[in-house]
Coordinates of C-alpha atoms and ligand atoms in Angstrom, one line a residue:
X1 CA -45.4 -70.4 1.8
X2 CA -44.1 -66.9 1.4
X3 CA -40.5 -66.7 0.6
X4 CA -38.8 -63.6 1.9
X5 CA -36.6 -61.5 -0.3
X6 CA -32.9 -62.3 -0.2
X7 CA -31.0 -59.1 0.6
X8 CA -27.5 -58.3 1.3
X9 CA -26.1 -61.7 0.2
X10 CA -24.1 -60.3 -2.7
X11 CA -20.5 -59.4 -2.7
X12 CA -19.2 -56.2 -4.3
X13 CA -16.6 -58.2 -6.3
X14 CA -19.3 -60.3 -8.0
X15 CA -20.9 -57.4 -9.9
X16 CA -18.4 -54.8 -10.8
X17 CA -19.6 -51.4 -11.4
X18 CA -18.3 -50.0 -14.7
X19 CA -18.8 -46.5 -16.2
X20 CA -22.4 -46.0 -17.2
X21 CA -23.4 -45.8 -20.8
X22 CA -27.2 -46.2 -21.0
X23 CA -28.2 -43.3 -18.8
X24 CA -26.0 -40.9 -16.7
X25 CA -27.9 -41.8 -13.6
X26 CA -27.6 -45.6 -13.6
X27 CA -24.3 -47.3 -13.9
X28 CA -23.8 -50.4 -16.0
X29 CA -22.4 -53.5 -14.4
X30 CA -20.3 -56.4 -15.6
X31 CA -20.0 -60.0 -14.6
X32 CA -19.3 -63.4 -16.1
X33 CA -22.7 -65.2 -15.9
X34 CA -26.1 -63.6 -15.6
X35 CA -28.9 -66.0 -14.7
X36 CA -32.2 -64.5 -15.6
X37 CA -34.9 -65.7 -13.2
X38 CA -34.4 -66.8 -9.6
X39 CA -36.9 -69.7 -9.6
X40 CA -35.8 -73.3 -9.2
X41 CA -33.8 -73.6 -12.4
X42 CA -32.1 -70.3 -12.1
X43 CA -31.0 -70.7 -8.5
X44 CA -29.8 -74.2 -9.2
X45 CA -27.8 -73.0 -12.2
X46 CA -26.2 -70.2 -10.3
X47 CA -25.3 -72.5 -7.4
X48 CA -23.9 -75.1 -9.7
X49 CA -21.8 -72.6 -11.6
X50 CA -20.3 -71.4 -8.4
X51 CA -19.7 -74.9 -7.2
X52 CA -17.8 -75.5 -10.4
X53 CA -15.6 -72.5 -9.6
X54 CA -17.4 -69.5 -11.1
X55 CA -16.7 -66.4 -9.1
X56 CA -18.8 -63.8 -10.9
X57 CA -22.4 -65.0 -11.2
X58 CA -25.4 -62.8 -10.7
X59 CA -29.1 -63.7 -10.4
X60 CA -31.6 -61.2 -11.9
X61 CA -35.3 -61.6 -10.6
X62 CA -38.1 -59.3 -11.7
X63 CA -40.3 -60.1 -8.7
X64 CA -39.7 -58.9 -5.1
X65 CA -39.2 -62.6 -4.0
X66 CA -37.4 -65.6 -5.4
X67 CA -39.1 -68.9 -6.1
X68 CA -41.3 -68.3 -9.1
X69 CA -43.6 -71.2 -9.9
X70 CA -41.1 -73.6 -8.4
X71 CA -42.2 -72.7 -4.8
X72 CA -45.7 -73.9 -5.8
X73 CA -44.8 -77.3 -6.9
X74 CA -46.4 -79.9 -4.7
X75 CA -45.2 -83.3 -5.9
X76 CA -41.5 -84.1 -5.9
X77 CA -38.6 -85.1 -8.1
X78 CA -38.6 -88.2 -10.4
X79 CA -35.4 -90.0 -10.3
X80 CA -34.1 -93.5 -11.0
X81 CA -32.4 -95.7 -9.9
X82 CA -31.7 -94.1 -6.5
X83 CA -30.5 -95.4 -3.2
X84 CA -33.9 -94.6 -1.7
X85 CA -35.6 -96.8 -4.2
X86 CA -33.1 -99.5 -3.5
X87 CA -33.7 -99.1 0.2
X88 CA -37.5 -99.7 -0.4
X89 CA -36.9 -102.6 -2.8
X90 CA -38.2 -100.7 -5.8
X91 CA -36.8 -102.0 -9.1
X92 CA -36.4 -99.1 -11.5
X93 CA -34.0 -98.1 -14.2
X94 CA -32.9 -95.2 -16.5
X95 CA -34.5 -97.1 -19.4
X96 CA -37.9 -97.4 -17.6
X97 CA -37.8 -93.8 -16.6
X98 CA -37.1 -92.8 -20.3
X99 CA -39.8 -95.2 -21.5
X100 CA -42.5 -93.8 -19.1
X101 CA -41.6 -90.2 -19.9
X102 CA -41.7 -90.8 -23.6
X103 CA -45.0 -92.7 -23.3
X104 CA -46.5 -90.0 -21.0
X105 CA -45.3 -87.3 -23.5
X106 CA -47.0 -89.1 -26.4
X107 CA -43.5 -89.7 -27.9
X108 CA -43.3 -86.0 -28.9
X109 CA -40.4 -85.5 -26.4
X110 CA -36.8 -85.0 -27.6
X111 CA -35.5 -88.4 -26.5
X112 CA -31.9 -87.2 -26.1
X113 CA -33.1 -84.6 -23.5
X114 CA -35.3 -87.2 -21.7
X115 CA -32.3 -89.6 -21.6
X116 CA -30.1 -86.8 -20.1
X117 CA -32.9 -86.1 -17.6
X118 CA -33.0 -89.8 -16.5
X119 CA -29.3 -90.3 -16.5
X120 CA -28.7 -87.4 -14.2
X121 CA -31.7 -87.9 -12.0
X122 CA -30.2 -90.0 -9.2
X123 CA -27.4 -87.5 -8.8
X124 CA -29.9 -84.7 -8.7
X125 CA -31.6 -86.2 -5.6
X126 CA -28.2 -86.5 -3.9
X127 CA -27.4 -82.9 -4.9
X128 CA -30.5 -81.5 -3.4
X129 CA -29.9 -83.5 -0.2
X130 CA -26.3 -82.4 -0.1
X131 CA -27.1 -78.7 -0.2
X132 CA -29.5 -79.2 2.7
X133 CA -32.7 -80.4 1.1
X134 CA -34.8 -83.4 2.0
X135 CA -35.8 -85.8 -0.8
X136 CA -35.9 -89.2 0.8
X137 CA -39.4 -90.6 0.6
X138 CA -40.3 -92.4 -2.6
X139 CA -43.9 -92.4 -3.8
X140 CA -46.2 -93.3 -6.7
X141 CA -47.3 -90.7 -9.2
X142 CA -49.3 -90.7 -12.4
X143 CA -47.7 -92.1 -15.5
X144 CA -44.8 -93.8 -13.6
X145 CA -44.6 -97.6 -13.7
X146 CA -43.0 -97.8 -10.3
X147 CA -42.6 -95.6 -7.2
X148 CA -40.2 -93.0 -8.5
X149 CA -41.1 -89.6 -7.2
X150 CA -38.8 -88.4 -4.4
X151 CA -40.4 -86.2 -1.8
X152 CA -39.6 -84.6 1.6
X153 CA -39.6 -87.0 4.5
X154 CA -42.4 -85.2 6.3
X155 CA -44.6 -85.7 3.1
X156 CA -45.0 -81.9 2.7
X157 CA -45.0 -80.2 -0.7
X158 CA -41.7 -80.2 -2.5
X159 CA -41.6 -76.6 -3.7
X160 CA -41.2 -74.7 -0.4
X161 CA -38.5 -77.2 0.7
X162 CA -36.6 -76.9 -2.6
X163 CA -36.8 -73.1 -2.8
X164 CA -35.8 -72.6 0.9
X165 CA -32.9 -74.9 0.3
X166 CA -31.8 -73.1 -2.8
X167 CA -32.3 -69.7 -1.2
X168 CA -30.1 -70.7 1.7
X169 CA -27.4 -72.1 -0.6
X170 CA -27.4 -68.9 -2.8
X171 CA -27.0 -66.9 0.4
X172 CA -24.3 -69.1 1.8
X173 CA -22.3 -68.9 -1.5
X174 CA -22.7 -65.1 -1.6
X175 CA -24.4 -65.1 -5.0
X176 CA -25.9 -61.6 -5.6
X177 CA -29.7 -61.6 -6.3
X178 CA -31.0 -58.5 -7.9
X179 CA -34.7 -58.5 -6.9
X180 CA -37.3 -56.3 -8.6
X181 CA -35.0 -56.3 -11.6
X182 CA -36.5 -57.2 -14.9
X183 CA -34.4 -58.5 -17.8
X184 CA -35.7 -56.7 -20.9
X185 CA -33.3 -57.8 -23.6
X186 CA -30.4 -60.1 -24.3
X187 CA -27.6 -58.3 -26.1
X188 CA -25.5 -60.0 -28.8
X189 CA -22.5 -59.0 -30.9
X190 CA -22.3 -59.2 -34.7
X191 CA -21.6 -63.0 -34.5
X192 CA -24.6 -63.5 -32.5
X193 CA -22.7 -64.2 -29.3
X194 CA -24.1 -63.0 -26.0
X195 CA -22.6 -59.8 -24.6
X196 CA -25.0 -58.5 -22.0
X197 CA -28.5 -58.2 -20.6
X198 CA -30.5 -55.0 -20.5
X199 CA -32.4 -54.8 -17.2
X200 CA -34.7 -52.4 -15.5
X201 CA -34.3 -52.3 -11.7
X202 CA -35.5 -49.9 -9.0
X203 CA -32.7 -47.5 -10.0
X204 CA -33.6 -47.5 -13.7
X205 CA -32.5 -49.2 -16.9
X206 CA -28.9 -50.3 -17.3
X207 CA -26.8 -53.1 -19.0
X208 CA -25.1 -55.9 -17.2
X209 CA -22.2 -56.9 -19.5
X210 CA -21.6 -60.6 -19.4
X211 CA -20.0 -63.5 -21.2
X212 CA -22.9 -65.9 -20.7
X213 CA -26.6 -65.9 -19.9
X214 CA -28.6 -68.6 -18.4
X215 CA -32.2 -68.1 -19.3
X216 CA -34.4 -69.4 -16.5
X217 CA -37.5 -67.3 -16.7
X218 CA -40.0 -70.1 -16.4
X219 CA -43.1 -70.5 -18.5
X220 CA -46.0 -68.4 -19.8
X221 CA -48.9 -70.0 -18.0
X222 CA -49.9 -66.6 -16.4
X223 CA -49.9 -64.8 -19.8
X224 CA -53.5 -65.6 -21.0
X225 CA -52.8 -63.8 -24.3
X226 CA -49.7 -66.0 -25.1
X227 CA -51.5 -69.1 -23.9
X228 CA -54.4 -68.6 -26.3
X229 CA -52.1 -67.5 -29.1
X230 CA -50.5 -71.0 -29.0
X231 CA -53.6 -73.0 -27.8
X232 CA -56.9 -71.2 -28.5
X233 CA -58.9 -73.9 -26.8
X234 CA -57.6 -72.7 -23.4
X235 CA -59.3 -69.3 -23.7
X236 CA -60.9 -68.4 -20.3
X237 CA -59.1 -71.1 -18.3
X238 CA -57.9 -70.3 -14.8
X239 CA -54.2 -70.7 -14.1
X240 CA -52.2 -72.3 -11.3
X241 CA -49.2 -70.0 -12.2
X242 CA -47.6 -67.2 -10.2
X243 CA -48.1 -63.9 -11.8
X244 CA -44.5 -63.6 -13.1
X245 CA -44.9 -66.5 -15.5
X246 CA -45.5 -64.3 -18.4
X247 CA -43.1 -65.8 -21.0
X248 CA -40.6 -62.8 -21.0
X249 CA -37.8 -65.3 -21.8
X250 CA -39.7 -66.5 -24.9
X251 CA -39.9 -62.9 -26.2
X252 CA -36.2 -62.1 -25.4
X253 CA -35.0 -65.4 -27.0
X254 CA -37.1 -65.0 -30.1
X255 CA -35.6 -61.6 -30.7
X256 CA -32.1 -63.0 -30.9
X257 CA -33.1 -65.9 -33.2
X258 CA -33.7 -68.8 -30.8
X259 CA -35.6 -71.9 -32.1
X260 CA -38.7 -73.1 -30.4
X261 CA -40.4 -76.4 -29.9
X262 CA -43.9 -77.6 -28.9
X263 CA -45.2 -74.1 -28.0
X264 CA -48.8 -75.4 -28.3
X265 CA -48.2 -78.1 -25.7
X266 CA -49.7 -76.5 -22.6
X267 CA -50.6 -78.7 -19.7
X268 CA -53.6 -78.4 -17.5
X269 CA -53.5 -79.7 -14.0
X270 CA -56.5 -81.9 -13.4
X271 CA -57.2 -81.2 -9.8
X272 CA -57.2 -77.5 -9.0
X273 CA -59.7 -75.8 -6.7
X274 CA -61.8 -73.6 -8.9
X275 CA -62.3 -70.9 -6.3
X276 CA -58.8 -70.2 -5.0
X277 CA -56.7 -72.1 -7.6
X278 CA -55.0 -74.3 -5.0
X279 CA -53.5 -77.3 -6.6
X280 CA -54.3 -80.6 -4.9
X281 CA -51.1 -82.5 -5.4
X282 CA -51.3 -85.6 -7.4
X283 CA -50.0 -87.3 -4.3
X284 CA -53.5 -87.2 -2.9
X285 CA -54.6 -89.5 -5.7
X286 CA -51.3 -91.4 -5.5
X287 CA -51.9 -92.0 -1.8
X288 CA -55.4 -93.4 -2.4
X289 CA -58.0 -90.7 -3.2
X290 CA -60.5 -91.2 -6.0
X291 CA -62.4 -88.8 -8.2
X292 CA -66.2 -88.8 -8.4
X293 CA -68.5 -86.6 -10.5
X294 CA -71.5 -84.7 -9.3
X295 CA -73.6 -87.8 -9.8
X296 CA -71.3 -89.6 -7.2
X297 CA -69.7 -91.9 -9.7
X298 CA -66.1 -92.6 -10.6
X299 CA -65.3 -91.9 -14.3
X300 CA -61.6 -92.5 -14.8
X301 CA -58.5 -94.3 -13.6
X302 CA -57.4 -91.5 -11.2
X303 CA -53.7 -92.3 -11.8
X304 CA -53.9 -91.7 -15.5
X305 CA -51.7 -89.0 -17.0
X306 CA -52.7 -85.3 -16.4
X307 CA -54.0 -84.7 -19.9
X308 CA -56.3 -87.8 -19.8
X309 CA -57.6 -87.0 -16.3
X310 CA -58.1 -83.3 -17.2
X311 CA -60.1 -84.2 -20.3
X312 CA -62.2 -86.7 -18.4
X313 CA -63.1 -84.1 -15.7
X314 CA -64.0 -81.5 -18.4
X315 CA -66.6 -84.1 -19.8
X316 CA -68.4 -84.3 -16.4
X317 CA -71.3 -82.1 -15.2
X318 CA -70.1 -78.5 -15.0
X319 CA -66.6 -79.7 -16.0
X320 CA -65.8 -80.3 -12.3
X321 CA -65.3 -83.3 -10.0
X322 CA -64.7 -84.2 -6.3
X323 CA -61.5 -85.5 -5.0
X324 CA -62.6 -87.9 -2.4
X325 CA -60.6 -89.6 0.4
X326 CA -60.8 -90.9 4.0
X327 CA -59.0 -90.5 7.3
X328 CA -56.2 -92.9 6.3
X329 CA -55.3 -91.0 3.2
X330 CA -55.4 -87.7 5.2
X331 CA -52.9 -89.1 7.7
X332 CA -50.6 -90.4 4.9
X333 CA -50.0 -86.9 3.4
X334 CA -49.1 -83.7 5.2
X335 CA -50.0 -81.6 2.2
X336 CA -53.7 -82.4 2.8
X337 CA -53.6 -80.5 6.1
X338 CA -53.0 -77.3 4.2
X339 CA -56.0 -77.8 2.1
X340 CA -58.1 -78.5 5.2
X341 CA -56.7 -75.4 6.9
X342 CA -57.5 -73.4 3.7
X343 CA -61.2 -74.3 4.0
X344 CA -61.4 -76.0 0.6
X345 CA -62.2 -79.5 1.9
X346 CA -65.6 -80.6 3.1
X347 CA -65.6 -83.3 5.8
X348 CA -68.2 -85.6 7.4
X349 CA -68.4 -88.7 9.7
X350 CA -70.2 -90.8 7.1
X351 CA -70.2 -91.1 3.4
X352 CA -73.9 -90.2 3.3
X353 CA -73.2 -87.1 5.3
X354 CA -70.5 -86.1 2.9
X355 CA -72.7 -86.7 -0.1
X356 CA -75.4 -84.5 1.4
X357 CA -72.9 -81.7 2.0
X358 CA -71.5 -81.7 -1.5
X359 CA -75.0 -82.2 -3.1
X360 CA -74.3 -85.6 -4.5
X361 CA -76.8 -88.5 -4.4
X362 CA -76.0 -90.4 -1.2
X363 CA -77.0 -93.8 -2.5
X364 CA -74.9 -93.4 -5.6
X365 CA -71.9 -92.3 -3.6
X366 CA -72.3 -95.2 -1.1
X367 CA -72.5 -97.7 -4.0
X368 CA -69.4 -96.2 -5.6
X369 CA -67.4 -96.4 -2.3
X370 CA -68.5 -99.9 -1.6
X371 CA -67.6 -101.1 -5.0
X372 CA -64.2 -99.4 -4.7
X373 CA -63.4 -101.0 -1.4
X374 CA -64.1 -104.3 -3.0
X375 CA -61.8 -103.5 -5.9
X376 CA -59.1 -102.4 -3.4
X377 CA -59.4 -105.7 -1.5
X378 CA -59.1 -107.8 -4.6
X379 CA -56.4 -105.6 -6.1
X380 CA -58.2 -105.2 -9.4
X381 CA -60.3 -102.3 -10.7
X382 CA -62.4 -103.8 -13.6
X383 CA -64.1 -100.4 -14.2
X384 CA -61.1 -98.2 -15.0
X385 CA -58.0 -100.4 -14.5
X386 CA -56.5 -98.4 -11.6
X387 CA -53.4 -100.4 -10.6
X388 CA -52.4 -98.9 -7.3
X389 CA -55.2 -98.6 -4.7
X390 CA -53.5 -97.8 -1.4
X391 CA -56.5 -97.7 1.0
X392 CA -60.1 -99.1 0.9
X393 CA -61.4 -95.6 1.8
X394 CA -63.5 -97.0 4.6
X395 CA -62.1 -95.1 7.6
X396 CA -64.2 -92.2 8.9
X397 CA -63.9 -89.2 8.5
X398 CA -64.5 -88.7 4.9
X399 CA -63.3 -85.7 2.8
X400 CA -64.1 -84.1 -0.5
X401 CA -62.5 -81.2 -2.4
X402 CA -64.1 -79.7 -5.5
X403 CA -61.7 -79.6 -8.5
X404 CA -61.4 -78.7 -12.1
X405 CA -58.5 -78.4 -14.6
X406 CA -56.5 -75.2 -15.0
X407 CA -53.5 -74.1 -17.1
X408 CA -50.5 -75.5 -15.3
X409 CA -47.3 -75.9 -17.2
X410 CA -46.1 -74.7 -20.6
X411 CA -44.2 -77.6 -21.9
X412 CA -42.9 -76.0 -25.1
X413 CA -40.2 -73.4 -25.1
X414 CA -36.7 -72.6 -26.4
X415 CA -34.9 -75.4 -28.1
X416 CA -31.9 -76.7 -26.2
X417 CA -29.4 -79.5 -26.7
X418 CA -28.2 -81.9 -24.0
X419 CA -25.6 -79.3 -22.9
X420 CA -28.5 -76.8 -22.2
X421 CA -27.2 -74.6 -25.0
X422 CA -30.0 -72.6 -26.7
X423 CA -30.2 -73.5 -30.4
X424 CA -31.1 -71.0 -33.1
X425 CA -33.7 -71.6 -35.8
X426 CA -31.0 -73.4 -37.8
X427 CA -30.3 -75.8 -34.9
X428 CA -26.9 -74.2 -34.0
X429 CA -26.0 -73.1 -30.5
X430 CA -26.3 -69.4 -29.8
X431 CA -22.8 -68.7 -28.3
X432 CA -23.1 -67.9 -24.6
X433 CA -26.8 -68.6 -24.2
X434 CA -28.0 -71.5 -22.0
X435 CA -31.4 -72.3 -20.6
X436 CA -33.1 -74.7 -18.1
X437 CA -36.5 -75.3 -16.6
X438 CA -39.9 -74.4 -17.9
X439 CA -38.6 -71.9 -20.4
X440 CA -37.3 -74.8 -22.4
X441 CA -39.2 -77.3 -24.6
X442 CA -38.6 -80.9 -25.6
X443 CA -38.3 -82.6 -22.3
X444 CA -41.9 -83.2 -21.6
X445 CA -43.3 -83.6 -25.2
X446 CA -47.1 -83.6 -25.3
X447 CA -47.7 -84.3 -21.6
X448 CA -45.5 -83.8 -18.6
X449 CA -45.5 -86.4 -15.9
X450 CA -45.8 -85.2 -12.3
X451 CA -42.4 -85.1 -10.8
X452 CA -40.6 -84.3 -14.1
X453 CA -40.8 -80.5 -13.7
X454 CA -38.7 -80.5 -10.5
X455 CA -36.4 -83.1 -12.1
X456 CA -36.1 -80.7 -15.1
X457 CA -35.4 -77.7 -12.9
X458 CA -32.6 -79.4 -10.9
X459 CA -31.1 -81.5 -13.7
X460 CA -31.1 -78.9 -16.5
X461 CA -30.4 -76.1 -14.1
X462 CA -27.2 -77.8 -13.0
X463 CA -26.3 -78.6 -16.6
X464 CA -26.9 -75.0 -17.7
X465 CA -24.8 -73.7 -14.8
X466 CA -21.9 -76.0 -15.5
X467 CA -22.1 -75.4 -19.2
X468 CA -22.2 -71.6 -18.8
X469 CA -19.2 -71.7 -16.5
X470 CA -17.2 -73.9 -18.9
X471 CA -18.1 -71.5 -21.7
X472 CA -16.9 -68.6 -19.7
X473 CA -13.7 -70.3 -18.9
X474 CA -13.1 -71.0 -22.6
X475 CA -13.8 -67.4 -23.4
X476 CA -11.5 -65.6 -21.1
X477 CA -13.6 -65.6 -17.9
X478 CA -12.3 -64.0 -14.8
X479 CA -13.3 -67.0 -12.7
X480 CA -11.1 -69.4 -10.8
X481 CA -12.2 -72.3 -8.7
X482 CA -13.2 -71.3 -5.3
X483 CA -15.1 -74.5 -4.3
X484 CA -13.4 -77.8 -4.8
X485 CA -14.9 -80.7 -6.7
X486 CA -15.4 -82.5 -3.4
X487 CA -18.6 -80.5 -3.1
X488 CA -20.0 -82.5 -6.0
X489 CA -22.7 -85.1 -5.2
X490 CA -20.6 -88.1 -6.0
X491 CA -18.1 -87.4 -3.4
X492 CA -20.6 -86.1 -0.9
X493 CA -20.2 -87.3 2.7
X494 CA -23.1 -87.9 5.1
X495 CA -24.0 -84.9 7.3
X496 CA -22.6 -86.7 10.3
X497 CA -19.5 -88.9 10.0
X498 CA -20.5 -92.4 11.1
X499 CA -18.2 -94.8 12.7
X500 CA -20.0 -98.0 13.5
X501 CA -18.6 -101.6 13.4
X502 CA -19.5 -103.4 10.2
X503 CA -22.1 -106.1 10.5
X504 CA -25.8 -106.9 10.7
X505 CA -27.6 -106.0 13.9
X506 CA -31.1 -106.4 15.2
X507 CA -33.1 -104.2 17.5
X508 CA -36.6 -103.8 19.0
X509 CA -38.7 -100.6 19.6
X510 CA -42.2 -100.0 20.8
X511 CA -44.6 -98.7 18.2
X512 CA -48.3 -97.9 18.4
X513 CA -49.5 -101.4 17.8
X514 CA -46.7 -103.3 19.6
X515 CA -43.1 -104.2 19.1
X516 CA -41.2 -103.2 15.9
X517 CA -38.2 -105.3 15.0
X518 CA -35.5 -104.1 12.7
X519 CA -32.4 -105.4 11.0
X520 CA -29.6 -102.8 10.5
X521 CA -26.7 -103.4 8.1
X522 CA -23.4 -101.4 8.6
X523 CA -20.8 -101.3 5.9
X524 CA -17.6 -99.2 5.9
X525 CA -18.7 -97.7 9.2
X526 CA -22.0 -96.4 7.9
X527 CA -25.6 -97.6 8.2
X528 CA -26.5 -98.6 4.6
X529 CA -29.7 -100.5 5.1
X530 CA -32.5 -100.8 7.7
X531 CA -35.0 -103.6 7.2
X532 CA -38.2 -103.7 9.2
X533 CA -38.8 -107.3 10.1
X534 CA -41.9 -107.4 12.3
X535 CA -44.6 -105.0 13.4
X536 CA -48.3 -104.6 14.2
X537 CA -48.7 -101.0 13.0
X538 CA -51.4 -99.7 10.7
X539 CA -50.6 -100.4 7.1
X540 CA -50.0 -97.2 5.1
X541 CA -49.1 -95.2 8.2
X542 CA -46.4 -97.7 8.9
X543 CA -45.0 -97.4 5.3
X544 CA -45.0 -93.7 5.6
X545 CA -43.0 -93.7 8.8
X546 CA -40.7 -96.3 7.4
X547 CA -40.0 -94.4 4.3
X548 CA -39.4 -91.1 6.1
X549 CA -37.6 -92.2 9.2
X550 CA -35.4 -94.9 7.6
X551 CA -34.4 -92.5 4.9
X552 CA -33.4 -89.8 7.3
X553 CA -31.4 -92.2 9.5
X554 CA -29.4 -93.4 6.5
X555 CA -28.9 -89.9 5.3
X556 CA -27.9 -88.4 8.6
X557 CA -26.3 -91.5 10.1
X558 CA -28.0 -90.7 13.4
X559 CA -31.2 -92.0 15.0
X560 CA -32.3 -88.6 16.4
X561 CA -34.3 -87.7 13.3
X562 CA -37.7 -86.1 13.0
X563 CA -40.8 -88.3 13.3
X564 CA -43.1 -88.4 10.3
X565 CA -46.3 -86.4 10.7
X566 CA -49.4 -88.5 11.4
X567 CA -47.2 -91.5 12.3
X568 CA -45.4 -90.2 15.4
X569 CA -45.5 -93.3 17.6
X570 CA -44.6 -95.6 14.7
X571 CA -41.7 -93.3 13.8
X572 CA -40.5 -93.3 17.4
X573 CA -40.7 -97.1 17.6
X574 CA -38.5 -97.5 14.4
X575 CA -36.0 -94.9 15.8
X576 CA -35.8 -96.8 19.1
X577 CA -35.3 -100.1 17.4
X578 CA -32.5 -98.8 15.2
X579 CA -30.9 -97.1 18.2
X580 CA -30.9 -100.4 20.1
X581 CA -29.4 -102.3 17.1
X582 CA -26.7 -99.7 16.7
X583 CA -25.7 -100.0 20.4
X584 CA -24.1 -103.3 19.5
X585 CA -22.3 -101.6 16.5
X586 CA -20.5 -99.0 18.6
Ligands
ADP1 P1 -38.5 -72.7 -13.3 O1 -39.4 -73.7 -12.7 O2 -38.2 -73.0 -14.7 O3 -37.3 -72.4 -12.5 P2 -39.9 -70.5 -12.1 O4 -41.3 -70.0 -12.5 O5 -39.8 -71.2 -10.8 O6 -39.4 -71.4 -13.4 O7 -38.9 -69.3 -12.1 C1 -38.8 -68.4 -13.1 C2 -38.4 -67.1 -12.4 O8 -38.1 -66.1 -13.5 C3 -39.6 -66.4 -11.7 O9 -39.2 -66.1 -10.4 C4 -39.9 -65.2 -12.5 O10 -40.4 -64.1 -11.7 C5 -38.6 -64.9 -13.1 N1 -38.6 -64.0 -14.3 C6 -39.5 -64.2 -15.4 N2 -39.3 -63.2 -16.3 C7 -38.3 -62.5 -15.8 C8 -37.6 -61.4 -16.4 N3 -37.9 -60.8 -17.5 N4 -36.6 -60.8 -15.6 C9 -36.2 -61.4 -14.4 N5 -36.8 -62.4 -13.9 C10 -37.8 -63.0 -14.6

């Protein structure tokens, strides 16, 4: 998705022109908080600061558009325990989230940051939804013990949804975004406290005087030189990153004495199309796809962590593999449609036909697929120990996408504490400097789990925004609250005020396979639970519809919600059943 530039959403009062000092032609400006980088973390920080009451916040973005790498993220946001998990009967906890993240990161992670991530994760999902986003479907992702990743209800990629939501909110709040404006240097006084940012925009180079800076410049995955400086083994690797991910923040922070952590920890994404660098979201494997090598054989538990899967692919012929799935998997995940449209997926009516097209031995592939269907039926994979096998992969058509690992996420970065303050090389906070998102290190340790980058962006973006505002207020900021605390997630109201009679109701709707019966629980006037009792829908498609539609109904407190793509009739059946049940609750 291309995100258009935000223009004209700033207010004059937010960036005050002051007499120029750097060049006669370009006037310096002044504000309270400069957020460097308008990706996911930066926009989140700016919004949160304003929601906390900050009046003078400005976003500086070097590219002509907002969104950075964030717009490319395909998975979702890991959170626990959430109301959506509860709705689906998923037992999860902060402890388990911490445990999985530490284990996934080879225990290199800063546990205090991981704990902060987990503790604030459920509120982060609510926050995104409250500002107009959609994270209501819970799915399985590599490295997580339970379904924990929260995704849009239409199963599309999370990045475009998140960035559009943040763009809209930034615009609504009137936060100025200076596009095509590159931060060059963070200015500090004799005590090391932040005093301003030197930037170069279309009009030239000037200084934005400020009390606080939130560094949200993202990673350095598109800076091949920096990548190989920290991890020489990655020389020559392709990258999944947008071209602005050049590590500018690392250079700026280093210059003012910031400490760094885990710089050599650079993650490769295991399933990237080698021709056009499209990332096949981990959700494809999570929803049932397998990986086969050019000999037509599986070689790894596909749901292993990214580092393990990447390494396994690199050991196969030509360092590549095929992501393989069937019609049922295709229909379970909207993101797959974009890969098919993009021409990077080969399809055939039979497994042999597919094998021929991708140049793999048909007998081998057939044997692999039959074996896998048997494992799926028995629920046990004696070859590689894959725990979750969603579909038997026996429903024509069959699909394959070539993939190989590419540089994906730079897990190291500036050292922060749980307040998102940037620490100097002695471990003390640099006054007025905060950071969130991929620029920081410590959260992911030696391996980031899918779903933890978006969690990181939203959670530490919010913490950085709040902390920067609090710092400004302590240091004579000009801000005063403009948005009441009621806008905070905890006090958030549903989009539509519900007023049903409390009780438990049943209803029936017509799905694709027959009747769908539901039980609806209303408490304090709101629908709090929808349980699907009986149905004859296709497994998988049904669960998708259930997750998407039920989540939306609870979130919006109305039954006129969007149907889930690929499961329209089932969705409509569920909606009709809930509507019938609620008739009695009016
Ligand atoms: P995160 O996921 O941490 O939010 P993103 O990659 O999504 O990271 O966003 C980082 C943003 O910061 C990108 O839009 C990028 O163009 C921007 N950026 C990077 N360096 C600079 C810089 N020197 N000045 C202004 N913006 C920058």
